[in-house]
Amino acid sequence: MNIMDFNVKKFAADAGTFLSRAVQFTEEKLGQAEKTELDAHLENLLSKAECTKLWTEKIMKQTEVLLQPNPNARIEEFVYEKLDRKAPSRMNNPELLGQYMIDAGNEFGPGTAYGNALIKCGETQKRIGTADRELIQTSAINFLAPLRNFIDGDYKTITKERKLLQNKRLDLDAAKTRLKKAKAAEARAAQLNTSQPEENNIMVWAEEVTKSEQEVRITQSEFDRQAEITRLLLEGINSTHAHHLRCLTDFVEAQMTYYAQCYQYMVDLQKQLGSFPSAFRSNNNQSSSTTVPSVSASSVLASASASLPSVSNSVVTSGFSELKASSGSRKARVLYDYDAANSSELSLLADEVITVYSVPGMDSDWLMGERGNQKGKVPITYLELLN
């Protein structure tokens, strides 16, 4: 029974405090009560914390979109994370594209130029998919996790303490309002009782004033203590910014590594595909019974050149052989666009005419090409010698 009485009294006290705060808050909104303002430094810290929280959330959400564009996949990952379970592993988009290319290449035949090219492209796409996974994993650990920890941890603590500060401020202002009303009532009682003093009435209001003054001192002390706690937490935002800066640097390094890997993969792939247009052309000129047994780009070229019975191709081959054996130059028409892989090579545009000649010690599949003041190595498979 005593415990029940205590609970009822505590509930009544809490309800009274809540009602007092509600009345004070309403009167402040209506302009009927004064409000204790926070000092400018604390207000600036609160504004900085809100700004940090707002932009951290936006950056975090957009980073998640960048790393995982599929909204359904993001929702699935979120659900598994809340359930504290690992999401099932699935192929990402580059890996899936790579697998399709490899399957198609095997279907068309790895010995054909197109099939071989598809397989090589598929393998490169899979490597890009692996790099993509590494980027997501690294970014999630080194960048997204610290941002999320701030939102779910530090800022929630700041919000809790800020709410306590607001309640302490309402208690203080409510106490000030009661003190002000008690003093006004005491003054009115003193004026009304000047002719016929009623000591009891004056004593009641004097006690009420004394009680209100004590309440103001207590609530002021609690407010000041809570303001200091909140201020110390808010000053930690500078440390949060410094930590997030280090995390941002890690994210940039992860992106740099990812894009450097992807660039190198594509450069290597471009070199492997450099002679594929010629092989594909030769493949189309072969009889249906002729096959190219090798999987690599260079062997496709070699076997295609060796097995072609075409008279025109024999003439072309002999023309290049004569040019390599001589010290002169010839005009040649470019058959396909070609992008130079490095500074020693010359980029080509289809149907343009350039001057070509051989240089001692040069690989048999290359010639030196000149176009005006520009010159560099060019693959012979992209050229047609002119008479």
Tab-separated table of C-alpha atoms in Angstrom:
chain	number	residue	atom	x	y	z
A	1	MET	CA	0.000	0.000	0.000
A	2	ASN	CA	2.878	2.372	0.835
A	3	ILE	CA	4.514	1.600	-2.518
A	4	MET	CA	1.236	2.364	-4.265
A	5	ASP	CA	0.928	5.649	-2.379
A	6	PHE	CA	4.490	6.535	-3.378
A	7	ASN	CA	3.793	5.746	-7.042
A	8	VAL	CA	0.619	7.835	-6.998
A	9	LYS	CA	2.460	10.759	-5.411
A	10	LYS	CA	5.302	10.479	-7.936
A	11	PHE	CA	2.820	10.313	-10.802
A	12	ALA	CA	1.004	13.370	-9.463
A	13	ALA	CA	4.295	15.269	-9.092
A	14	ASP	CA	5.382	14.362	-12.636
A	15	ALA	CA	1.986	15.349	-13.988
A	16	GLY	CA	2.216	18.672	-12.172
A	17	THR	CA	5.682	19.346	-13.593
A	18	PHE	CA	4.527	18.437	-17.095
A	19	LEU	CA	1.468	20.694	-16.780
A	20	SER	CA	3.629	23.547	-15.495
A	21	ARG	CA	5.985	23.197	-18.482
A	22	ALA	CA	3.088	23.011	-20.906
A	23	VAL	CA	1.523	26.172	-19.482
A	24	GLN	CA	4.854	28.013	-19.593
A	25	PHE	CA	5.531	26.904	-23.179
A	26	THR	CA	2.032	27.952	-24.323
A	27	GLU	CA	2.271	31.357	-22.661
A	28	GLU	CA	5.682	31.932	-24.285
A	29	LYS	CA	4.221	31.161	-27.688
A	30	LEU	CA	1.372	33.570	-27.035
A	31	GLY	CA	3.782	36.255	-25.816
A	32	GLN	CA	2.298	36.205	-22.316
A	33	ALA	CA	5.406	34.991	-20.475
A	34	GLU	CA	9.097	35.827	-20.509
A	35	LYS	CA	11.634	33.342	-21.819
A	36	THR	CA	15.212	32.836	-20.633
A	37	GLU	CA	17.463	33.097	-23.683
A	38	LEU	CA	20.523	30.893	-24.103
A	39	ASP	CA	23.879	32.639	-24.409
A	40	ALA	CA	25.122	33.353	-27.933
A	41	HIS	CA	27.957	30.801	-27.750
A	42	LEU	CA	25.581	27.982	-26.840
A	43	GLU	CA	23.152	29.026	-29.569
A	44	ASN	CA	25.966	28.953	-32.154
A	45	LEU	CA	27.017	25.490	-30.983
A	46	LEU	CA	23.429	24.236	-31.279
A	47	SER	CA	23.141	25.678	-34.783
A	48	LYS	CA	26.448	24.069	-35.784
A	49	ALA	CA	25.305	20.685	-34.455
A	50	GLU	CA	22.026	20.876	-36.384
A	51	CYS	CA	23.866	21.849	-39.567
A	52	THR	CA	26.336	18.978	-39.084
A	53	LYS	CA	23.523	16.493	-38.589
A	54	LEU	CA	21.586	17.748	-41.634
A	55	TRP	CA	24.512	17.558	-44.076
A	56	THR	CA	25.888	14.333	-42.620
A	57	GLU	CA	22.543	12.656	-43.312
A	58	LYS	CA	22.415	13.997	-46.869
A	59	ILE	CA	26.016	13.001	-47.645
A	60	MET	CA	25.512	9.562	-46.105
A	61	LYS	CA	22.313	8.840	-48.052
A	62	GLN	CA	23.730	10.046	-51.370
A	63	THR	CA	26.910	8.022	-50.846
A	64	GLU	CA	24.745	4.940	-50.336
A	65	VAL	CA	22.950	5.744	-53.610
A	66	LEU	CA	26.311	6.167	-55.373
A	67	LEU	CA	27.652	2.840	-54.104
A	68	GLN	CA	24.381	0.946	-54.571
A	69	PRO	CA	22.104	2.574	-57.197
A	70	ASN	CA	19.440	-0.153	-56.880
A	71	PRO	CA	16.881	1.045	-54.271
A	72	ASN	CA	15.487	-2.479	-53.757
A	73	ALA	CA	18.978	-3.772	-52.959
A	74	ARG	CA	19.489	-0.908	-50.471
A	75	ILE	CA	16.198	-1.752	-48.730
A	76	GLU	CA	17.162	-5.418	-48.579
A	77	GLU	CA	20.562	-4.575	-47.077
A	78	PHE	CA	18.863	-2.280	-44.534
A	79	VAL	CA	16.432	-5.032	-43.460
A	80	TYR	CA	19.201	-7.609	-43.080
A	81	GLU	CA	21.274	-5.092	-41.112
A	82	LYS	CA	18.390	-4.455	-38.692
A	83	LEU	CA	17.901	-8.219	-38.326
A	84	ASP	CA	21.644	-8.549	-37.656
A	85	ARG	CA	21.965	-11.033	-40.492
A	86	LYS	CA	24.260	-11.160	-43.501
A	87	ALA	CA	22.609	-10.338	-46.824
A	88	PRO	CA	22.837	-13.095	-49.453
A	89	SER	CA	25.718	-12.634	-51.892
A	90	ARG	CA	24.662	-11.711	-55.415
A	91	MET	CA	26.466	-10.673	-58.576
A	92	ASN	CA	26.695	-6.927	-59.055
A	93	ASN	CA	25.972	-5.348	-62.436
A	94	PRO	CA	29.524	-5.519	-63.892
A	95	GLU	CA	29.879	-9.142	-62.772
A	96	LEU	CA	26.518	-10.075	-64.277
A	97	LEU	CA	27.380	-8.363	-67.567
A	98	GLY	CA	30.760	-10.098	-67.554
A	99	GLN	CA	29.152	-13.506	-67.035
A	100	TYR	CA	26.737	-12.905	-69.924
A	101	MET	CA	29.638	-11.909	-72.186
A	102	ILE	CA	31.648	-15.000	-71.241
A	103	ASP	CA	28.657	-17.297	-71.795
A	104	ALA	CA	27.975	-15.656	-75.159
A	105	GLY	CA	31.640	-15.940	-76.157
A	106	ASN	CA	31.692	-19.634	-75.335
A	107	GLU	CA	28.457	-20.095	-77.268
A	108	PHE	CA	29.847	-18.369	-80.377
A	109	GLY	CA	33.137	-20.188	-79.971
A	110	PRO	CA	36.293	-18.990	-78.207
A	111	GLY	CA	38.205	-19.633	-81.426
A	112	THR	CA	36.266	-16.919	-83.291
A	113	ALA	CA	37.341	-13.294	-83.077
A	114	TYR	CA	33.990	-12.127	-81.725
A	115	GLY	CA	33.699	-14.960	-79.218
A	116	ASN	CA	37.267	-14.403	-78.047
A	117	ALA	CA	36.650	-10.661	-77.670
A	118	LEU	CA	33.468	-11.273	-75.673
A	119	ILE	CA	35.297	-13.596	-73.291
A	120	LYS	CA	38.090	-11.087	-72.734
A	121	CYS	CA	35.573	-8.259	-72.192
A	122	GLY	CA	33.606	-10.453	-69.798
A	123	GLU	CA	36.706	-11.266	-67.766
A	124	THR	CA	37.515	-7.559	-67.533
A	125	GLN	CA	33.949	-6.716	-66.460
A	126	LYS	CA	34.214	-9.329	-63.720
A	127	ARG	CA	37.449	-7.785	-62.484
A	128	ILE	CA	35.709	-4.387	-62.441
A	129	GLY	CA	32.859	-5.976	-60.461
A	130	THR	CA	35.361	-7.288	-57.908
A	131	ALA	CA	36.925	-3.822	-57.624
A	132	ASP	CA	33.422	-2.405	-57.173
A	133	ARG	CA	32.794	-4.774	-54.264
A	134	GLU	CA	36.068	-3.725	-52.646
A	135	LEU	CA	35.129	-0.056	-53.022
A	136	ILE	CA	31.727	-0.628	-51.405
A	137	GLN	CA	33.200	-2.617	-48.544
A	138	THR	CA	36.000	-0.142	-47.861
A	139	SER	CA	33.678	2.868	-48.091
A	140	ALA	CA	31.103	1.255	-45.799
A	141	ILE	CA	33.711	0.609	-43.099
A	142	ASN	CA	35.868	3.724	-43.370
A	143	PHE	CA	33.315	6.373	-44.405
A	144	LEU	CA	29.648	5.427	-43.988
A	145	ALA	CA	29.992	3.692	-40.608
A	146	PRO	CA	31.536	6.742	-38.835
A	147	LEU	CA	28.857	9.031	-40.298
A	148	ARG	CA	26.113	6.650	-39.182
A	149	ASN	CA	27.679	6.361	-35.718
A	150	PHE	CA	27.488	10.126	-35.361
A	151	ILE	CA	23.812	10.247	-36.373
A	152	ASP	CA	22.752	7.222	-34.289
A	153	GLY	CA	25.076	7.837	-31.352
A	154	ASP	CA	26.585	11.249	-30.674
A	155	TYR	CA	23.757	13.320	-32.114
A	156	LYS	CA	21.089	11.307	-30.283
A	157	THR	CA	22.931	12.028	-27.032
A	158	ILE	CA	23.095	15.715	-27.953
A	159	THR	CA	19.366	15.702	-28.745
A	160	LYS	CA	18.564	14.047	-25.401
A	161	GLU	CA	20.624	16.554	-23.413
A	162	ARG	CA	19.209	19.435	-25.420
A	163	LYS	CA	15.684	18.282	-24.579
A	164	LEU	CA	16.642	18.135	-20.897
A	165	LEU	CA	18.021	21.666	-21.189
A	166	GLN	CA	14.729	22.825	-22.709
A	167	ASN	CA	12.797	21.252	-19.802
A	168	LYS	CA	15.120	22.837	-17.227
A	169	ARG	CA	14.672	26.172	-18.946
A	170	LEU	CA	10.865	25.830	-18.831
A	171	ASP	CA	11.069	24.890	-15.118
A	172	LEU	CA	13.209	27.958	-14.448
A	173	ASP	CA	10.912	30.331	-16.315
A	174	ALA	CA	7.825	28.797	-14.684
A	175	ALA	CA	9.432	29.362	-11.273
A	176	LYS	CA	10.254	32.954	-12.210
A	177	THR	CA	6.659	33.479	-13.302
A	178	ARG	CA	5.335	32.087	-10.001
A	179	LEU	CA	7.741	34.308	-8.053
A	180	LYS	CA	6.616	37.335	-10.035
A	181	LYS	CA	2.949	36.541	-9.371
A	182	ALA	CA	3.625	35.906	-5.647
A	183	LYS	CA	5.362	39.263	-5.273
A	184	ALA	CA	2.510	41.016	-7.074
A	185	ALA	CA	-0.046	39.315	-4.809
A	186	GLU	CA	1.992	40.213	-1.715
A	187	ALA	CA	2.086	43.877	-2.788
A	188	ARG	CA	-1.671	43.934	-3.403
A	189	ALA	CA	-2.318	42.333	-0.016
A	190	ALA	CA	-0.133	44.931	1.697
A	191	GLN	CA	-2.039	47.769	-0.005
A	192	LEU	CA	-5.460	46.349	0.830
A	193	ASN	CA	-4.580	45.822	4.484
A	194	THR	CA	-3.046	49.226	5.285
A	195	SER	CA	-6.180	50.388	7.146
A	196	GLN	CA	-7.047	47.030	8.759
A	197	PRO	CA	-3.934	44.836	8.701
A	198	GLU	CA	-4.458	41.127	8.421
A	199	GLU	CA	-1.161	39.654	9.436
A	200	ASN	CA	-2.130	36.131	8.445
A	201	ASN	CA	-2.851	37.093	4.794
A	202	ILE	CA	0.422	39.005	4.510
A	203	MET	CA	2.335	36.158	6.110
A	204	VAL	CA	0.876	33.658	3.629
A	205	TRP	CA	2.096	35.634	0.634
A	206	ALA	CA	5.450	36.322	2.268
A	207	GLU	CA	5.925	32.578	2.708
A	208	GLU	CA	4.860	32.048	-0.890
A	209	VAL	CA	7.447	34.590	-2.064
A	210	THR	CA	10.159	32.933	0.022
A	211	LYS	CA	9.202	29.504	-1.364
A	212	SER	CA	9.176	30.820	-4.939
A	213	GLU	CA	12.596	32.453	-4.492
A	214	GLN	CA	14.034	29.172	-3.243
A	215	GLU	CA	12.475	27.344	-6.207
A	216	VAL	CA	14.024	29.867	-8.593
A	217	ARG	CA	17.459	29.321	-7.050
A	218	ILE	CA	17.125	25.543	-7.374
A	219	THR	CA	15.833	25.609	-10.962
A	220	GLN	CA	18.493	28.181	-11.919
A	221	SER	CA	21.205	25.880	-10.558
A	222	GLU	CA	19.785	22.874	-12.426
A	223	PHE	CA	19.488	24.902	-15.621
A	224	ASP	CA	23.079	26.163	-15.382
A	225	ARG	CA	24.383	22.634	-14.766
A	226	GLN	CA	22.439	21.208	-17.734
A	227	ALA	CA	23.577	24.099	-19.952
A	228	GLU	CA	27.205	23.254	-19.104
A	229	ILE	CA	26.681	19.559	-19.897
A	230	THR	CA	25.070	20.448	-23.219
A	231	ARG	CA	27.827	22.928	-24.034
A	232	LEU	CA	30.572	20.349	-23.421
A	233	LEU	CA	28.825	17.859	-25.707
A	234	LEU	CA	28.323	20.442	-28.435
A	235	GLU	CA	31.958	21.524	-28.347
A	236	GLY	CA	32.788	17.958	-29.348
A	237	ILE	CA	31.384	18.761	-32.825
A	238	ASN	CA	34.796	20.176	-33.780
A	239	SER	CA	36.346	16.791	-32.999
A	240	THR	CA	33.590	15.156	-35.045
A	241	HIS	CA	34.463	17.335	-38.027
A	242	ALA	CA	38.141	16.385	-37.715
A	243	HIS	CA	37.224	12.684	-37.568
A	244	HIS	CA	34.905	12.979	-40.558
A	245	LEU	CA	37.692	14.724	-42.484
A	246	ARG	CA	39.954	11.701	-41.967
A	247	CYS	CA	37.104	9.423	-43.060
A	248	LEU	CA	36.543	11.572	-46.150
A	249	THR	CA	40.230	11.239	-47.042
A	250	ASP	CA	39.930	7.446	-46.744
A	251	PHE	CA	36.872	7.518	-49.030
A	252	VAL	CA	38.704	9.572	-51.652
A	253	GLU	CA	41.658	7.164	-51.534
A	254	ALA	CA	39.285	4.216	-51.960
A	255	GLN	CA	37.691	5.874	-54.989
A	256	MET	CA	41.113	6.716	-56.422
A	257	THR	CA	42.196	3.082	-56.089
A	258	TYR	CA	38.957	1.871	-57.681
A	259	TYR	CA	39.102	4.185	-60.683
A	260	ALA	CA	42.834	3.506	-61.173
A	261	GLN	CA	42.120	-0.237	-61.213
A	262	CYS	CA	39.249	0.187	-63.676
A	263	TYR	CA	41.379	2.392	-65.934
A	264	GLN	CA	44.218	-0.133	-65.954
A	265	TYR	CA	41.811	-2.993	-66.670
A	266	MET	CA	40.385	-1.113	-69.674
A	267	VAL	CA	43.842	-0.134	-70.972
A	268	ASP	CA	44.897	-3.765	-70.848
A	269	LEU	CA	41.675	-4.825	-72.554
A	270	GLN	CA	42.114	-2.216	-75.275
A	271	LYS	CA	45.597	-3.542	-76.015
A	272	GLN	CA	44.248	-7.090	-76.230
A	273	LEU	CA	41.513	-5.992	-78.620
A	274	GLY	CA	43.859	-3.860	-80.745
A	275	SER	CA	44.053	-6.353	-83.609
A	276	PHE	CA	40.567	-7.828	-83.334
A	277	PRO	CA	38.967	-5.847	-86.208
A	278	SER	CA	41.411	-7.410	-88.697
A	279	ALA	CA	40.892	-10.871	-87.287
A	280	PHE	CA	37.152	-10.396	-87.487
A	281	ARG	CA	37.467	-9.299	-91.144
A	282	SER	CA	39.659	-12.291	-91.946
A	283	ASN	CA	37.221	-14.557	-90.158
A	284	ASN	CA	34.431	-13.414	-92.456
A	285	ASN	CA	36.548	-14.044	-95.586
A	286	GLN	CA	37.344	-17.641	-94.609
A	287	SER	CA	35.452	-20.623	-95.938
A	288	SER	CA	33.031	-22.302	-93.587
A	289	SER	CA	35.445	-25.168	-93.005
A	290	THR	CA	38.300	-22.925	-91.834
A	291	THR	CA	38.592	-22.372	-88.050
A	292	VAL	CA	40.868	-20.336	-85.834
A	293	PRO	CA	42.166	-22.642	-83.083
A	294	SER	CA	43.800	-20.098	-80.743
A	295	VAL	CA	42.063	-18.067	-78.043
A	296	SER	CA	44.527	-15.175	-77.792
A	297	ALA	CA	44.335	-12.065	-79.954
A	298	SER	CA	47.830	-12.476	-81.434
A	299	SER	CA	47.290	-16.140	-82.356
A	300	VAL	CA	43.949	-15.286	-83.977
A	301	LEU	CA	45.809	-12.849	-86.227
A	302	ALA	CA	48.617	-15.280	-86.977
A	303	SER	CA	46.368	-18.235	-87.790
A	304	ALA	CA	44.011	-16.068	-89.810
A	305	SER	CA	46.884	-14.673	-91.895
A	306	ALA	CA	48.373	-18.117	-92.426
A	307	SER	CA	45.156	-19.870	-93.436
A	308	LEU	CA	43.603	-17.338	-95.829
A	309	PRO	CA	43.585	-18.633	-99.390
A	310	SER	CA	42.330	-15.351	-100.769
A	311	VAL	CA	44.374	-13.975	-103.653
A	312	SER	CA	43.791	-10.385	-102.633
A	313	ASN	CA	45.070	-11.059	-99.128
A	314	SER	CA	48.155	-12.755	-100.535
A	315	VAL	CA	48.830	-9.679	-102.584
A	316	VAL	CA	48.369	-7.471	-99.542
A	317	THR	CA	50.714	-9.651	-97.485
A	318	SER	CA	53.370	-9.598	-100.198
A	319	GLY	CA	52.992	-5.825	-100.498
A	320	PHE	CA	53.759	-5.345	-96.798
A	321	SER	CA	56.658	-7.813	-97.040
A	322	GLU	CA	58.170	-5.870	-99.943
A	323	LEU	CA	57.746	-2.608	-98.078
A	324	LYS	CA	59.484	-4.014	-95.002
A	325	ALA	CA	62.330	-5.353	-97.134
A	326	SER	CA	62.861	-1.999	-98.853
A	327	SER	CA	63.933	1.339	-97.440
A	328	GLY	CA	61.226	3.334	-99.238
A	329	SER	CA	57.765	4.524	-98.219
A	330	ARG	CA	54.227	3.931	-99.491
A	331	LYS	CA	50.829	5.539	-99.207
A	332	ALA	CA	48.243	3.536	-97.256
A	333	ARG	CA	44.540	3.930	-96.584
A	334	VAL	CA	43.321	3.424	-93.015
A	335	LEU	CA	40.639	0.750	-92.732
A	336	TYR	CA	39.491	1.334	-89.143
A	337	ASP	CA	39.735	3.943	-86.401
A	338	TYR	CA	42.633	3.275	-84.036
A	339	ASP	CA	43.406	4.978	-80.709
A	340	ALA	CA	47.090	5.092	-79.811
A	341	ALA	CA	47.872	3.125	-76.652
A	342	ASN	CA	50.919	5.299	-75.834
A	343	SER	CA	53.001	8.197	-77.132
A	344	SER	CA	55.021	5.973	-79.494
A	345	GLU	CA	51.906	5.114	-81.527
A	346	LEU	CA	49.868	7.190	-83.991
A	347	SER	CA	46.074	7.434	-83.724
A	348	LEU	CA	44.211	6.722	-86.981
A	349	LEU	CA	40.885	7.651	-88.535
A	350	ALA	CA	39.111	5.362	-90.987
A	351	ASP	CA	39.561	6.229	-94.728
A	352	GLU	CA	42.382	8.719	-94.190
A	353	VAL	CA	45.577	8.292	-96.245
A	354	ILE	CA	48.956	8.285	-94.509
A	355	THR	CA	52.563	7.573	-95.430
A	356	VAL	CA	54.049	4.364	-94.035
A	357	TYR	CA	57.572	2.906	-94.021
A	358	SER	CA	59.563	0.303	-92.174
A	359	VAL	CA	62.193	0.859	-89.490
A	360	PRO	CA	64.926	-1.713	-88.791
A	361	GLY	CA	64.183	-3.826	-85.729
A	362	MET	CA	60.441	-3.039	-85.716
A	363	ASP	CA	57.945	-5.807	-84.962
A	364	SER	CA	56.543	-7.516	-88.065
A	365	ASP	CA	52.957	-6.427	-87.261
A	366	TRP	CA	53.833	-2.699	-87.170
A	367	LEU	CA	55.008	0.085	-89.479
A	368	MET	CA	55.928	3.713	-88.923
A	369	GLY	CA	53.193	6.085	-90.047
A	370	GLU	CA	53.353	9.800	-90.884
A	371	ARG	CA	50.576	12.340	-91.145
A	372	GLY	CA	51.961	15.827	-91.671
A	373	ASN	CA	54.243	16.552	-88.687
A	374	GLN	CA	52.859	13.637	-86.692
A	375	LYS	CA	54.379	10.191	-86.764
A	376	GLY	CA	54.264	6.978	-84.765
A	377	LYS	CA	53.837	3.227	-84.919
A	378	VAL	CA	50.683	1.886	-86.617
A	379	PRO	CA	49.399	-1.727	-86.867
A	380	ILE	CA	49.512	-3.100	-90.422
A	381	THR	CA	46.170	-4.853	-89.899
A	382	TYR	CA	44.492	-1.436	-89.975
A	383	LEU	CA	46.055	-0.457	-93.320
A	384	GLU	CA	45.566	-1.065	-97.039
A	385	LEU	CA	48.568	-0.210	-99.241
A	386	LEU	CA	47.781	1.966	-102.252
A	387	ASN	CA	49.390	1.519	-105.700
